[in-house]
C-alpha positions as protocol buffer text, in pm:
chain_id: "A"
residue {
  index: 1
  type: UNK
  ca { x: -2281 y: 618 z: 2110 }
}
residue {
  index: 2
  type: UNK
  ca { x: -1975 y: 734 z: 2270 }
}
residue {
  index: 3
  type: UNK
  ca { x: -1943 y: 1084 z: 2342 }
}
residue {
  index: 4
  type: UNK
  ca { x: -1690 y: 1301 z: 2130 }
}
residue {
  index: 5
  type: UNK
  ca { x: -1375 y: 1500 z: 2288 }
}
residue {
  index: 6
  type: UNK
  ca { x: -1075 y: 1735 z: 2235 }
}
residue {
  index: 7
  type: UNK
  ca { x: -828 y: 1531 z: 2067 }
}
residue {
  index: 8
  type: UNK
  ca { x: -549 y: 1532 z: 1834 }
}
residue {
  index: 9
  type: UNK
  ca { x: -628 y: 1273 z: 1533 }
}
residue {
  index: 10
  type: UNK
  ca { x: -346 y: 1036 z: 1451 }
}
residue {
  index: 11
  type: UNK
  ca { x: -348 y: 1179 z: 1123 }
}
residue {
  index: 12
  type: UNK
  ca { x: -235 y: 1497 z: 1207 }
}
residue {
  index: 13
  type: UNK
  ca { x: 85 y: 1352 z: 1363 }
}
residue {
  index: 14
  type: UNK
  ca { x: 288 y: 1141 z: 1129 }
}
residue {
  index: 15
  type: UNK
  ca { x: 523 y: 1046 z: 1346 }
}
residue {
  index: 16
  type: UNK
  ca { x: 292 y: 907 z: 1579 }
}
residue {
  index: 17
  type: UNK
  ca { x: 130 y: 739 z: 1324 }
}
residue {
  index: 18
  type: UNK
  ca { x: 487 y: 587 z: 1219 }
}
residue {
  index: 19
  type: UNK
  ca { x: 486 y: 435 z: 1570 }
}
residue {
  index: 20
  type: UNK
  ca { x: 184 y: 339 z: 1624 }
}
residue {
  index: 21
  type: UNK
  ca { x: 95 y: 155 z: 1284 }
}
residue {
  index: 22
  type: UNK
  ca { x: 431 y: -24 z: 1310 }
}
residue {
  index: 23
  type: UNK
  ca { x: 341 y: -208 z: 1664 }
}
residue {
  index: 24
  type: UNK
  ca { x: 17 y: -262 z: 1484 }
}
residue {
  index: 25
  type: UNK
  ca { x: 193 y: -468 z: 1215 }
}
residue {
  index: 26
  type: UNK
  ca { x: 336 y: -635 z: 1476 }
}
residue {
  index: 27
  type: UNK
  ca { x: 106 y: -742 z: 1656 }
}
residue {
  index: 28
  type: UNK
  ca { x: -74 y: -881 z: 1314 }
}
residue {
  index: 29
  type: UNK
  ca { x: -152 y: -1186 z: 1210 }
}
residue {
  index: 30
  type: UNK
  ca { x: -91 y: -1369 z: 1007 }
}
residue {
  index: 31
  type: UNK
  ca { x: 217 y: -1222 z: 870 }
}
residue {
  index: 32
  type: UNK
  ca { x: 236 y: -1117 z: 492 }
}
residue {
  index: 33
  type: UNK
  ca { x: -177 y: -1125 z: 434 }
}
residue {
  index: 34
  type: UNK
  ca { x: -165 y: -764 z: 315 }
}
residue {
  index: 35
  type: UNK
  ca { x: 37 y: -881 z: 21 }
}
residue {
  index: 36
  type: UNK
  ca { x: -225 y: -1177 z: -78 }
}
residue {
  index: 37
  type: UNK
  ca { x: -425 y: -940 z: -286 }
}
residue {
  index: 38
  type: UNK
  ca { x: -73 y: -955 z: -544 }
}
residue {
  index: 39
  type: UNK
  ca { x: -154 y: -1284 z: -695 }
}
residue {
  index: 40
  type: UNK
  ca { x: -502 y: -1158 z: -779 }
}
residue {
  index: 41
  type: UNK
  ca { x: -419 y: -899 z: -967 }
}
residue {
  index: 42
  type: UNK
  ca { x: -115 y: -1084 z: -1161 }
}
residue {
  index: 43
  type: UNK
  ca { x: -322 y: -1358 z: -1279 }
}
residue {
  index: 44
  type: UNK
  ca { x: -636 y: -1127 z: -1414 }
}
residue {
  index: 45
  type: UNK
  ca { x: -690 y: -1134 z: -1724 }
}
residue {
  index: 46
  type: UNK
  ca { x: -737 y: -737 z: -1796 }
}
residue {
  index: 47
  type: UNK
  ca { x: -355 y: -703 z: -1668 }
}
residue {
  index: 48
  type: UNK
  ca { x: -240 y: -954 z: -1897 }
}
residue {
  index: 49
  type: UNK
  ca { x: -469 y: -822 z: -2190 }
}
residue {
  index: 50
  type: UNK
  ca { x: -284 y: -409 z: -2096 }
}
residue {
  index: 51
  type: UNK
  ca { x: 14 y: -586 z: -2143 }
}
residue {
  index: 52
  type: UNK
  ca { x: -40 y: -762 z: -2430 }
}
residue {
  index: 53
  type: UNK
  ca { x: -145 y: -466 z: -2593 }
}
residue {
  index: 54
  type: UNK
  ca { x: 151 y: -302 z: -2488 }
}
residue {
  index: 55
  type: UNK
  ca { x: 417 y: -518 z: -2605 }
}
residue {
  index: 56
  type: UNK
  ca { x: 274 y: -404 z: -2930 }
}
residue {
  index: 57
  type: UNK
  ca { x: 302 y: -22 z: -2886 }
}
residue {
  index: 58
  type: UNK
  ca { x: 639 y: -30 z: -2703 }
}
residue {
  index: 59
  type: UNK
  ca { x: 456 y: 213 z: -2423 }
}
residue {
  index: 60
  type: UNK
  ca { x: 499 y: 197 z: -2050 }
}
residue {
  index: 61
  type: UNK
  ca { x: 253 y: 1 z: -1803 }
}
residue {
  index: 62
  type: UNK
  ca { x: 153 y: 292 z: -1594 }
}
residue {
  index: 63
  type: UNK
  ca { x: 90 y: 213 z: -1249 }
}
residue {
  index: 64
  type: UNK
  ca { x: -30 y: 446 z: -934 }
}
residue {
  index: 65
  type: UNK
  ca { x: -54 y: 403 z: -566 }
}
residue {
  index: 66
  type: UNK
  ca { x: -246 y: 576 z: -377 }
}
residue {
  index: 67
  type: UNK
  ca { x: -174 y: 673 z: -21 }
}
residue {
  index: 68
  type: UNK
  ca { x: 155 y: 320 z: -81 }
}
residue {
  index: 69
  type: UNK
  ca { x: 230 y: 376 z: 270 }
}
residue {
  index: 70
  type: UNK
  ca { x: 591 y: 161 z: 291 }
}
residue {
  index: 71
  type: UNK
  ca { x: 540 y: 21 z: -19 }
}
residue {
  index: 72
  type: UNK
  ca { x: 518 y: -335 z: 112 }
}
residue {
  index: 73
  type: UNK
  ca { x: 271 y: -429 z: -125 }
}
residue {
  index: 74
  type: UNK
  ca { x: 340 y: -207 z: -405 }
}
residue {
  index: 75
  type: UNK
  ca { x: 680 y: -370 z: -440 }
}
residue {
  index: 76
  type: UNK
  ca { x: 544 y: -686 z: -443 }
}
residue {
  index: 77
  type: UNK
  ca { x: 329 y: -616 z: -735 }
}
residue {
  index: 78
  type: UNK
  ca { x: 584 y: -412 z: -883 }
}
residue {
  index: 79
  type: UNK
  ca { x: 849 y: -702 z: -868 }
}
residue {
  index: 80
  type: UNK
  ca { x: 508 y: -933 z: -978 }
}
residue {
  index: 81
  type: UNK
  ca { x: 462 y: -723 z: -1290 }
}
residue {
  index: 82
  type: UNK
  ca { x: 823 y: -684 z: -1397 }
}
residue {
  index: 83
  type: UNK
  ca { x: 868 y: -1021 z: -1474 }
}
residue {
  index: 84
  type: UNK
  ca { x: 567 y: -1002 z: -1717 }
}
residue {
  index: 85
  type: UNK
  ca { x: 640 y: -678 z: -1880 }
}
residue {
  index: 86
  type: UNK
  ca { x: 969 y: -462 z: -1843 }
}
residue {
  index: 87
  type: UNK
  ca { x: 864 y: -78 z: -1901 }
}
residue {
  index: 88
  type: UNK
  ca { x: 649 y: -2 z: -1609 }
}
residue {
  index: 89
  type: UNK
  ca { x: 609 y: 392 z: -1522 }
}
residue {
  index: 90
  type: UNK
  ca { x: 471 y: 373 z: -1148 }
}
residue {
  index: 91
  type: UNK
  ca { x: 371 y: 718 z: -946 }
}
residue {
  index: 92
  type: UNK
  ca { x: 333 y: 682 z: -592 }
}
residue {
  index: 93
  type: UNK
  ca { x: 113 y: 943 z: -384 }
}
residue {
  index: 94
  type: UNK
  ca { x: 224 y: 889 z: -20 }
}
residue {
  index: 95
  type: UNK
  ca { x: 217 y: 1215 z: 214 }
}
residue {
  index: 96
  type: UNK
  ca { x: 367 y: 1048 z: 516 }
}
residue {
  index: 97
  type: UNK
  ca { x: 767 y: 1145 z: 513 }
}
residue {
  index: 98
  type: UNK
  ca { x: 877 y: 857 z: 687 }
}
residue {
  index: 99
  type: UNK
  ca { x: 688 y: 637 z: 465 }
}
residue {
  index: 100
  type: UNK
  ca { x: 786 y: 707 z: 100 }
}
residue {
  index: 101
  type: UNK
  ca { x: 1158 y: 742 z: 244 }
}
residue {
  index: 102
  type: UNK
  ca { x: 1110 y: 354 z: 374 }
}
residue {
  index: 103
  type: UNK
  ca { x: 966 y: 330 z: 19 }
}
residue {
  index: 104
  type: UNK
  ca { x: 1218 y: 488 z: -179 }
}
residue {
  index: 105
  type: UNK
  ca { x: 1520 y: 256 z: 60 }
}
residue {
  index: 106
  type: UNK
  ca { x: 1333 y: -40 z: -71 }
}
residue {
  index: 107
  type: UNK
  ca { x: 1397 y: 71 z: -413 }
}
residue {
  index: 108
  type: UNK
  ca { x: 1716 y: 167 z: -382 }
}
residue {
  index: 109
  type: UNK
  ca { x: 1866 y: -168 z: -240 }
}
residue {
  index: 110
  type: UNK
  ca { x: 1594 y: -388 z: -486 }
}
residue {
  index: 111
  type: UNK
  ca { x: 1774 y: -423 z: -800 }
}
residue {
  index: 112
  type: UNK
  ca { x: 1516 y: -548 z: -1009 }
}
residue {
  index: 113
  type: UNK
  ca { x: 1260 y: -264 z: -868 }
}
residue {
  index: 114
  type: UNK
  ca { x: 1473 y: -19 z: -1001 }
}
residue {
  index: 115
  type: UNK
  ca { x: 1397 y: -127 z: -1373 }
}
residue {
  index: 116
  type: UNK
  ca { x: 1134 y: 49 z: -1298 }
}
residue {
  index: 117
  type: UNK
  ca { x: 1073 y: 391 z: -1395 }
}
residue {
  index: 118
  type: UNK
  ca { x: 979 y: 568 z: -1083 }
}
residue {
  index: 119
  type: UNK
  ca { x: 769 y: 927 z: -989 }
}
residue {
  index: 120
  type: UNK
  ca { x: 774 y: 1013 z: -652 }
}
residue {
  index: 121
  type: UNK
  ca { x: 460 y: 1241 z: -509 }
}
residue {
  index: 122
  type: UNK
  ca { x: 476 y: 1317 z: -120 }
}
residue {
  index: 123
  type: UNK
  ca { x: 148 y: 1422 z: -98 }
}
residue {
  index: 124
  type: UNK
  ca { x: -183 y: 1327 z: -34 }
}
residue {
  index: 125
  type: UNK
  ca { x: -471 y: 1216 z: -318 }
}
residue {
  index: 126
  type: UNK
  ca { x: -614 y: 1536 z: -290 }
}
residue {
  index: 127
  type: UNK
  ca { x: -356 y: 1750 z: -369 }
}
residue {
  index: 128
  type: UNK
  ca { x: -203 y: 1530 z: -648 }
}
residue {
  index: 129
  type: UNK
  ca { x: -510 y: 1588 z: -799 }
}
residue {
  index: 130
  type: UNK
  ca { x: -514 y: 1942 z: -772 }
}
residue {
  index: 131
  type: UNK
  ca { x: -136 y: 1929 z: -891 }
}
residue {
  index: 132
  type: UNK
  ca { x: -268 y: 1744 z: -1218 }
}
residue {
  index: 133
  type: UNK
  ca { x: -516 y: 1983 z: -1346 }
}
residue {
  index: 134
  type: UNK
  ca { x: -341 y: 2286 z: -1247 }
}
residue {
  index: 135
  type: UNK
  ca { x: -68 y: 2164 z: -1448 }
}
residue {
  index: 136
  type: UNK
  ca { x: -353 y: 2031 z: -1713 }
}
residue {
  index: 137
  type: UNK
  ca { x: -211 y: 1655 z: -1657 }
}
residue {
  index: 138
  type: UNK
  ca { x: -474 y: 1450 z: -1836 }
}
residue {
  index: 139
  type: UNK
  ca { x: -285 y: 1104 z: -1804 }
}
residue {
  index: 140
  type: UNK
  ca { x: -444 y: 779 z: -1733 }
}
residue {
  index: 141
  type: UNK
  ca { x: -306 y: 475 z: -1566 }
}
residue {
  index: 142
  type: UNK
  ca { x: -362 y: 86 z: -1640 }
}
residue {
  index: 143
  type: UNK
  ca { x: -353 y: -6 z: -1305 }
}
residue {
  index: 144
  type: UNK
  ca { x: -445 y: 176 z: -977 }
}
residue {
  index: 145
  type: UNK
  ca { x: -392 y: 69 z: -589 }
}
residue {
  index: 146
  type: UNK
  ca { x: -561 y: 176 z: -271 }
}
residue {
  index: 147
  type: UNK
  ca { x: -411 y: -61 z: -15 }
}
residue {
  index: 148
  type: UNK
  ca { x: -635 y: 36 z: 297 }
}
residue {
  index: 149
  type: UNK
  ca { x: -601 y: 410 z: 230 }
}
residue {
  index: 150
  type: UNK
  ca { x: -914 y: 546 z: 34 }
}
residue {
  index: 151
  type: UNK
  ca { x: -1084 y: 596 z: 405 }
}
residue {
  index: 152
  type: UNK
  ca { x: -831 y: 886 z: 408 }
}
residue {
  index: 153
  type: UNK
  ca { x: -954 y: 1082 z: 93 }
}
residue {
  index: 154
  type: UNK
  ca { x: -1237 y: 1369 z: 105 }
}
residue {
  index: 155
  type: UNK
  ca { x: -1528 y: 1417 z: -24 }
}
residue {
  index: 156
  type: UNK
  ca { x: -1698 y: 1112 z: 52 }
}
residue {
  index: 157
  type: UNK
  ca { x: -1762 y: 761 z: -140 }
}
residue {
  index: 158
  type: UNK
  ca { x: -1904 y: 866 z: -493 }
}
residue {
  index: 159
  type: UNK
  ca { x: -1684 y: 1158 z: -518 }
}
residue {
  index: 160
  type: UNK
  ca { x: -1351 y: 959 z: -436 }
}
residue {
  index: 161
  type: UNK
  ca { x: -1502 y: 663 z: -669 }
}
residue {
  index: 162
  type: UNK
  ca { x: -1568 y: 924 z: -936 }
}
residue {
  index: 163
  type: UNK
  ca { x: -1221 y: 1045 z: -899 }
}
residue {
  index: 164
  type: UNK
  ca { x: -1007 y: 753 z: -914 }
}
residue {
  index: 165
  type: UNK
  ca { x: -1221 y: 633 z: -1227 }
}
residue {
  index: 166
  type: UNK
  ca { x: -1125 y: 940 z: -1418 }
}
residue {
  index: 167
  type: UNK
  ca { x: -751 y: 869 z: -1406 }
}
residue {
  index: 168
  type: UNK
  ca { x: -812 y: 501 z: -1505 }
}
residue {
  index: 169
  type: UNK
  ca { x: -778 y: 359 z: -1877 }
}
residue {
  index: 170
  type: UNK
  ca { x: -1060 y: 184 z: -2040 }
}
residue {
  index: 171
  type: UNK
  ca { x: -1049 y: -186 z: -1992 }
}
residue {
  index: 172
  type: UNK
  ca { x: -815 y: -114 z: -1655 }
}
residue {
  index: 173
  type: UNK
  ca { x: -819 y: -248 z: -1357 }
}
residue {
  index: 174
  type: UNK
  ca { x: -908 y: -25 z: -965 }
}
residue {
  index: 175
  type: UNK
  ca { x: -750 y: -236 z: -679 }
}
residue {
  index: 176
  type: UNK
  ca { x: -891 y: -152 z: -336 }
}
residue {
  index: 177
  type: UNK
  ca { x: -877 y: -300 z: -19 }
}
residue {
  index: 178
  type: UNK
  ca { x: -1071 y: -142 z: 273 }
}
residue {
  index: 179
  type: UNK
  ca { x: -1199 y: -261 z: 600 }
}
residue {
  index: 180
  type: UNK
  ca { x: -1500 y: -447 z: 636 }
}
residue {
  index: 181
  type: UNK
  ca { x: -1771 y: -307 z: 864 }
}
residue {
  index: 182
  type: UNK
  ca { x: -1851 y: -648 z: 1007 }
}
residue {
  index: 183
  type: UNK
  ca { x: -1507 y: -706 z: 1196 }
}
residue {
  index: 184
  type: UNK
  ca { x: -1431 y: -678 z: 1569 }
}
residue {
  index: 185
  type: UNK
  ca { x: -1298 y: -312 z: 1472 }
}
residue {
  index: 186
  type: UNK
  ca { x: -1573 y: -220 z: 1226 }
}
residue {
  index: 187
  type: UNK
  ca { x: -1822 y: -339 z: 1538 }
}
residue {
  index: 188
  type: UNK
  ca { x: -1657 y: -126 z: 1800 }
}
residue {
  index: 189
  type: UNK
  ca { x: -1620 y: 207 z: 1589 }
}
residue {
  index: 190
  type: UNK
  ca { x: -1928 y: 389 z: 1678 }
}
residue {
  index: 191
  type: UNK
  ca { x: -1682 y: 647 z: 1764 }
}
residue {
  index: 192
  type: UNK
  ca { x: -1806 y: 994 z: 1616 }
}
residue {
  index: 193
  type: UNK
  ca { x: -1445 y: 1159 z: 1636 }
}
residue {
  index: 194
  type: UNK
  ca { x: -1317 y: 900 z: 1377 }
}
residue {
  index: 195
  type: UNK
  ca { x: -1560 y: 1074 z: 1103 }
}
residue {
  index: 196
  type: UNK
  ca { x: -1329 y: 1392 z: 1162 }
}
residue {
  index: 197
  type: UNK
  ca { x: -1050 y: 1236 z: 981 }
}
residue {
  index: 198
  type: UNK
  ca { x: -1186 y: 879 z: 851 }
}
residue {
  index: 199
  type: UNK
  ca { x: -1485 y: 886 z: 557 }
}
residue {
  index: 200
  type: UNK
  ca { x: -1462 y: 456 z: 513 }
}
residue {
  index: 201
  type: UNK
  ca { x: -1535 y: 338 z: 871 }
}
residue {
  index: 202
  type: UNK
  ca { x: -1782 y: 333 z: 1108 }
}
residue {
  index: 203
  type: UNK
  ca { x: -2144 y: 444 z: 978 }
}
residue {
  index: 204
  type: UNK
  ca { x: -1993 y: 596 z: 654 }
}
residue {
  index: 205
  type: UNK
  ca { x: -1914 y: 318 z: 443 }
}
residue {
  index: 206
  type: UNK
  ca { x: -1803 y: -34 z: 387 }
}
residue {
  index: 207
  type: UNK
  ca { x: -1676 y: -236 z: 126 }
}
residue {
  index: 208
  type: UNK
  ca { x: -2089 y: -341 z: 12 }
}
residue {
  index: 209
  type: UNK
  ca { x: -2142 y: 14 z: -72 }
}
residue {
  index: 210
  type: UNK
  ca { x: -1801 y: 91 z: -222 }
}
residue {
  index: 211
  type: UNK
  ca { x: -1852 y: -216 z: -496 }
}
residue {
  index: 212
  type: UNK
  ca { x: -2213 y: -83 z: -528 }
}
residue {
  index: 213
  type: UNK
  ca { x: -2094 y: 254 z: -594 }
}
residue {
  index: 214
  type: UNK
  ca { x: -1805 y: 92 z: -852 }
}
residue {
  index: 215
  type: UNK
  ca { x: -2069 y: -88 z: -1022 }
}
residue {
  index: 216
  type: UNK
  ca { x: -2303 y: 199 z: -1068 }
}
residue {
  index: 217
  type: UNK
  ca { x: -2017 y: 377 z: -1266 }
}
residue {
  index: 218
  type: UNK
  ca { x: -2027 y: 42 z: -1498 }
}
residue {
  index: 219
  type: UNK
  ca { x: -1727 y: -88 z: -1376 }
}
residue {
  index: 220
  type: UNK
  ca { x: -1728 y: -495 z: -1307 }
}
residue {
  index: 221
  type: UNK
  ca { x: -1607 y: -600 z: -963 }
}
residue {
  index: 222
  type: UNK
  ca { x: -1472 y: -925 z: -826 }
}
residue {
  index: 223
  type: UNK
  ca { x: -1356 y: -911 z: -428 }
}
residue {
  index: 224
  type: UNK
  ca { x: -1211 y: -1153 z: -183 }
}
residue {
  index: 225
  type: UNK
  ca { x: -1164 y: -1181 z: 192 }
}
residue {
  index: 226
  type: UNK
  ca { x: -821 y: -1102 z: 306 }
}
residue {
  index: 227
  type: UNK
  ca { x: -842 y: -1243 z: 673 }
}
residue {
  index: 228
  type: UNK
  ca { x: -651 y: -1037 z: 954 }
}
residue {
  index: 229
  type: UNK
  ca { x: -614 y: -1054 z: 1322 }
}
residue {
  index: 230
  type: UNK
  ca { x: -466 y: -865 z: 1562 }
}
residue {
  index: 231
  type: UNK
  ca { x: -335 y: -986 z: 1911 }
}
residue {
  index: 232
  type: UNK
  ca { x: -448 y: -664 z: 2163 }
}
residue {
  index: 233
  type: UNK
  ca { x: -390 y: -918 z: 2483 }
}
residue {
  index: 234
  type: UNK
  ca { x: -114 y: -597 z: 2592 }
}
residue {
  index: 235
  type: UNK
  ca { x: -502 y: -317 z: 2620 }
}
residue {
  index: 236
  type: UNK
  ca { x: -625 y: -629 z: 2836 }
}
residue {
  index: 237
  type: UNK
  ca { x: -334 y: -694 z: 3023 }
}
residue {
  index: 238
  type: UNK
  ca { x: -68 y: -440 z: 3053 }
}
residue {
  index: 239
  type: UNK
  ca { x: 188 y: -631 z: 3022 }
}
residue {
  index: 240
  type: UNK
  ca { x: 321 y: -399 z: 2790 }
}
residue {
  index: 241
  type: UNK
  ca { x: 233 y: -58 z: 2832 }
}
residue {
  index: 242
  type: UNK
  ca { x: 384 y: 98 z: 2557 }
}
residue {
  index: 243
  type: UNK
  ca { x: 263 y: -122 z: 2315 }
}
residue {
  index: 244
  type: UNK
  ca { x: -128 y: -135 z: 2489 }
}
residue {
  index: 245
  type: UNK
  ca { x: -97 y: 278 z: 2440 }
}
residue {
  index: 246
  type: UNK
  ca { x: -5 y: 225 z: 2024 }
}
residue {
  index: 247
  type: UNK
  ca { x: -299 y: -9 z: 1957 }
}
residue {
  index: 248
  type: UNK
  ca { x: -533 y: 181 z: 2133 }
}
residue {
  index: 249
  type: UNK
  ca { x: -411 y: 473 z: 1966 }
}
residue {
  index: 250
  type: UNK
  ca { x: -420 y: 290 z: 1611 }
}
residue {
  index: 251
  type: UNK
  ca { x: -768 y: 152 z: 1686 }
}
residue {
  index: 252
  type: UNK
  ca { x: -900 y: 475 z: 1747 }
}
residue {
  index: 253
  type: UNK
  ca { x: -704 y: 700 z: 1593 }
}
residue {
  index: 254
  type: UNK
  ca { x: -612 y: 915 z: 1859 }
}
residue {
  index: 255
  type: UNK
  ca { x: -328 y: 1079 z: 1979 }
}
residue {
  index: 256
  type: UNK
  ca { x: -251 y: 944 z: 2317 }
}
residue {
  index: 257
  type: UNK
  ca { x: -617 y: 821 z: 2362 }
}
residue {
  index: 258
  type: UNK
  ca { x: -600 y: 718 z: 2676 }
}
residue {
  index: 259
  type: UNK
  ca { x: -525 y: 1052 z: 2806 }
}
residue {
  index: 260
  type: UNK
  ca { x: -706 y: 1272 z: 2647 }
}
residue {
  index: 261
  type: UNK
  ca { x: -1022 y: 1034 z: 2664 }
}
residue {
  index: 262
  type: UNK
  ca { x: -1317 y: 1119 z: 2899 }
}
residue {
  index: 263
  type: UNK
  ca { x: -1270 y: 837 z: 3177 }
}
residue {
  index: 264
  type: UNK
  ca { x: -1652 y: 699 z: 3021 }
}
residue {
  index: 265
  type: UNK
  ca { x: -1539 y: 670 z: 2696 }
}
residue {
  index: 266
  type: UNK
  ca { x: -1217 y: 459 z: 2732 }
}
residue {
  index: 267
  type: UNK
  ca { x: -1403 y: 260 z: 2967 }
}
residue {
  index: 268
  type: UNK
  ca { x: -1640 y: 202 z: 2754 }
}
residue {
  index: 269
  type: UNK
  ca { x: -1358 y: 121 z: 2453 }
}
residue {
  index: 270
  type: UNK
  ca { x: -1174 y: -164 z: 2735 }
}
residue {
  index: 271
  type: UNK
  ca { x: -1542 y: -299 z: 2783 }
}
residue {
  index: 272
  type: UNK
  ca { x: -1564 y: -335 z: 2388 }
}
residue {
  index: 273
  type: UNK
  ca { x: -1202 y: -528 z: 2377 }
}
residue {
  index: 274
  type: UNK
  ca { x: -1371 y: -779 z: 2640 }
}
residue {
  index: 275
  type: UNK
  ca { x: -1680 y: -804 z: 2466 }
}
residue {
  index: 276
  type: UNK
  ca { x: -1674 y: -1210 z: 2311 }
}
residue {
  index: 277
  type: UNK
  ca { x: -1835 y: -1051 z: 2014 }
}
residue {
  index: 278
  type: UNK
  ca { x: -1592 y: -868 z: 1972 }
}
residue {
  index: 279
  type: UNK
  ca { x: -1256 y: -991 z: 2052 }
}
residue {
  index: 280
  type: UNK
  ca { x: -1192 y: -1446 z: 2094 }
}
residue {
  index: 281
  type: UNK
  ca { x: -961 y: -1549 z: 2363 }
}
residue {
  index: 282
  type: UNK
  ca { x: -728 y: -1849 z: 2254 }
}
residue {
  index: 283
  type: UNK
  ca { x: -424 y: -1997 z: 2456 }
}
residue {
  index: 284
  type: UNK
  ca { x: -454 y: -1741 z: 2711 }
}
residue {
  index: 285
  type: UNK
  ca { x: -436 y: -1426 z: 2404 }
}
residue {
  index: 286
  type: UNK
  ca { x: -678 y: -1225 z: 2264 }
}
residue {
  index: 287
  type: UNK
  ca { x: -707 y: -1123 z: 1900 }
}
residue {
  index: 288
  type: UNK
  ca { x: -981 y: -852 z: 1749 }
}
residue {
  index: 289
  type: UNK
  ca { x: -1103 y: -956 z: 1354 }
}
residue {
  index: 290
  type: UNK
  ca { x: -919 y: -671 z: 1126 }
}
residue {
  index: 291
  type: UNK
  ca { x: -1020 y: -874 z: 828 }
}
residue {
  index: 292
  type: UNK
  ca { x: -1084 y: -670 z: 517 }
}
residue {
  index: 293
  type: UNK
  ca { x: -1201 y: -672 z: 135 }
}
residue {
  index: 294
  type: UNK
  ca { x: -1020 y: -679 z: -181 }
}
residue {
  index: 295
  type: UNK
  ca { x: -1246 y: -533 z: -480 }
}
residue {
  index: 296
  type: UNK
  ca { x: -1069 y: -552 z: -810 }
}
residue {
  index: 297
  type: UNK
  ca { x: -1279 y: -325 z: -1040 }
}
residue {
  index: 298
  type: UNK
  ca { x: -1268 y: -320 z: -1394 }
}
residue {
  index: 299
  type: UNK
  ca { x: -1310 y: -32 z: -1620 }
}
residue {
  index: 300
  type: UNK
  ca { x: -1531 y: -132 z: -1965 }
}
């Protein structure tokens, strides 16, 4: 176990964070396979059944993302759902500044996103929540994302389970991608300073024991592999200092890690990117397994 330290976590610094996940993207493979969870959710049936009942009301699909980020994949599913239903009411909970204002650009220059009708929450989970009932906002929503983000929400699993369920209609559908503990990232993050800001990696929880906790709350799950690599050849070879310094900032979520590290415990994090098991070497690069899970989760 690697020893903890004074540090500043990335998500504390939201600019860093800009920076950082943005060479992570780019250094991503392959490109677009955060978006593959979008044709899963168009074709289920629940969606289609919402809808259906819909067209018969005249009411809004109402749609929430939690923690959208960009809104890469939001948009997608947005533009997805548009074209099967036009009155969609979509809230997005981002607290990152730089993020919902990449979001809300997107928007702006996407005609047919802006058929949408859009509410705009910079904030985090938490606090939207504490927004709704202090405002006694008893609303529900037909469809719900967490693209990658519920490892940011407190309380632990059952309680942020318990609390996305609440705001979800009956017969609804709980989208949630999150990292799998078996991946070359998952393997190396015996890290205790990522439980100070992370509740969905390392020993806390995976994607088994988030569909086990879904399905103890009655809700039926389906999931699916969405396969990611990154290439971290610049931590091995510094090549590219700048960009080595971002990934292993990203990967551990810390603010200038190699700094601030004990000299033991980034040695021990280069050993880790050399370890076979944990990072493959192909045509001279070497990528690290940031696969994850997609659980769609209906509500009976």
């Amino acid at each position: 176990m690697a020893a903890n330290f004074e540090h500043v976590s990335l998500v504390d610094d939201p600019e860093h964070y800009e920076k950082t996940f943005s060479t992570f993207m780019d250094h991503k493979f392959p490109p677009n396979s955060r978006e593959a969870w979008v044709p899963m959710v168009l074709k289920h049936g629940n969606i289609r059944t919402c809808i259906s009942r819909l067209e018969q009301s005249g009411k809004s699909l109402r749609v929430i993302g939690i923690g959208s980020g960009t809104g890469v994949e939001d948009c997608k599913l947005i533009n997805g759902l548009l074209e099967m239903y036009p009155k969609i009411h979509i809230t997005v909970v981002e607290p990152n500044e730089d993020h919902i204002r990449q979001y809300q650009e997107t928007v702006a220059s996407t005609e047919n996103l802006q058929k949408a009708d859009w509410d705009w929450r910079q904030q985090s989970w938490d606090d939207y929540l504490t927004f709704r009932r202090e405002t006694n906002d008893s609303s529900k929503f037909h469809i719900m994302t967490s693209v990658y983000s519920i490892h940011y929400v407190q309380g632990g699993l059952d309680a942020a389970v318990d609390r996305m369920v609440d705001c979800l209609k009956d017969g609804c559908v709980l989208l949630i991608c999150i990292n799998r503990k078996d991946n070359g990232l998952g393997m190396m993050s015996d890290w205790p300073w990522r439980n100070d800001h992370f509740i969905g990696l390392g020993d806390q929880f995976d994607s088994l024991e988030l569909k086990e906790s879904l399905e103890r709350r009655g809700l039926l799950c389906e999931e699916a592999v969405l396969a990611e690599y990154c290439d971290v050849t610049d931590c091995l070879e510094r090549k590219n200092e700048s960009d080595a310094r971002d990934l292993e900032d990203f990967m551990t979520h810390v603010v200038n890690f190699r700094e601030r590290a004990p000299s033991e415990v980034y040695v021990r994090f280069v050993k880790q990117l050399q370890d076979p098991k944990i990072c493959s070497r192909e045509k001279g690069r070497d990528f690290i397994d940031v696969s994850g899970d997609v659980i769609i989760a209906k509500r009976e």
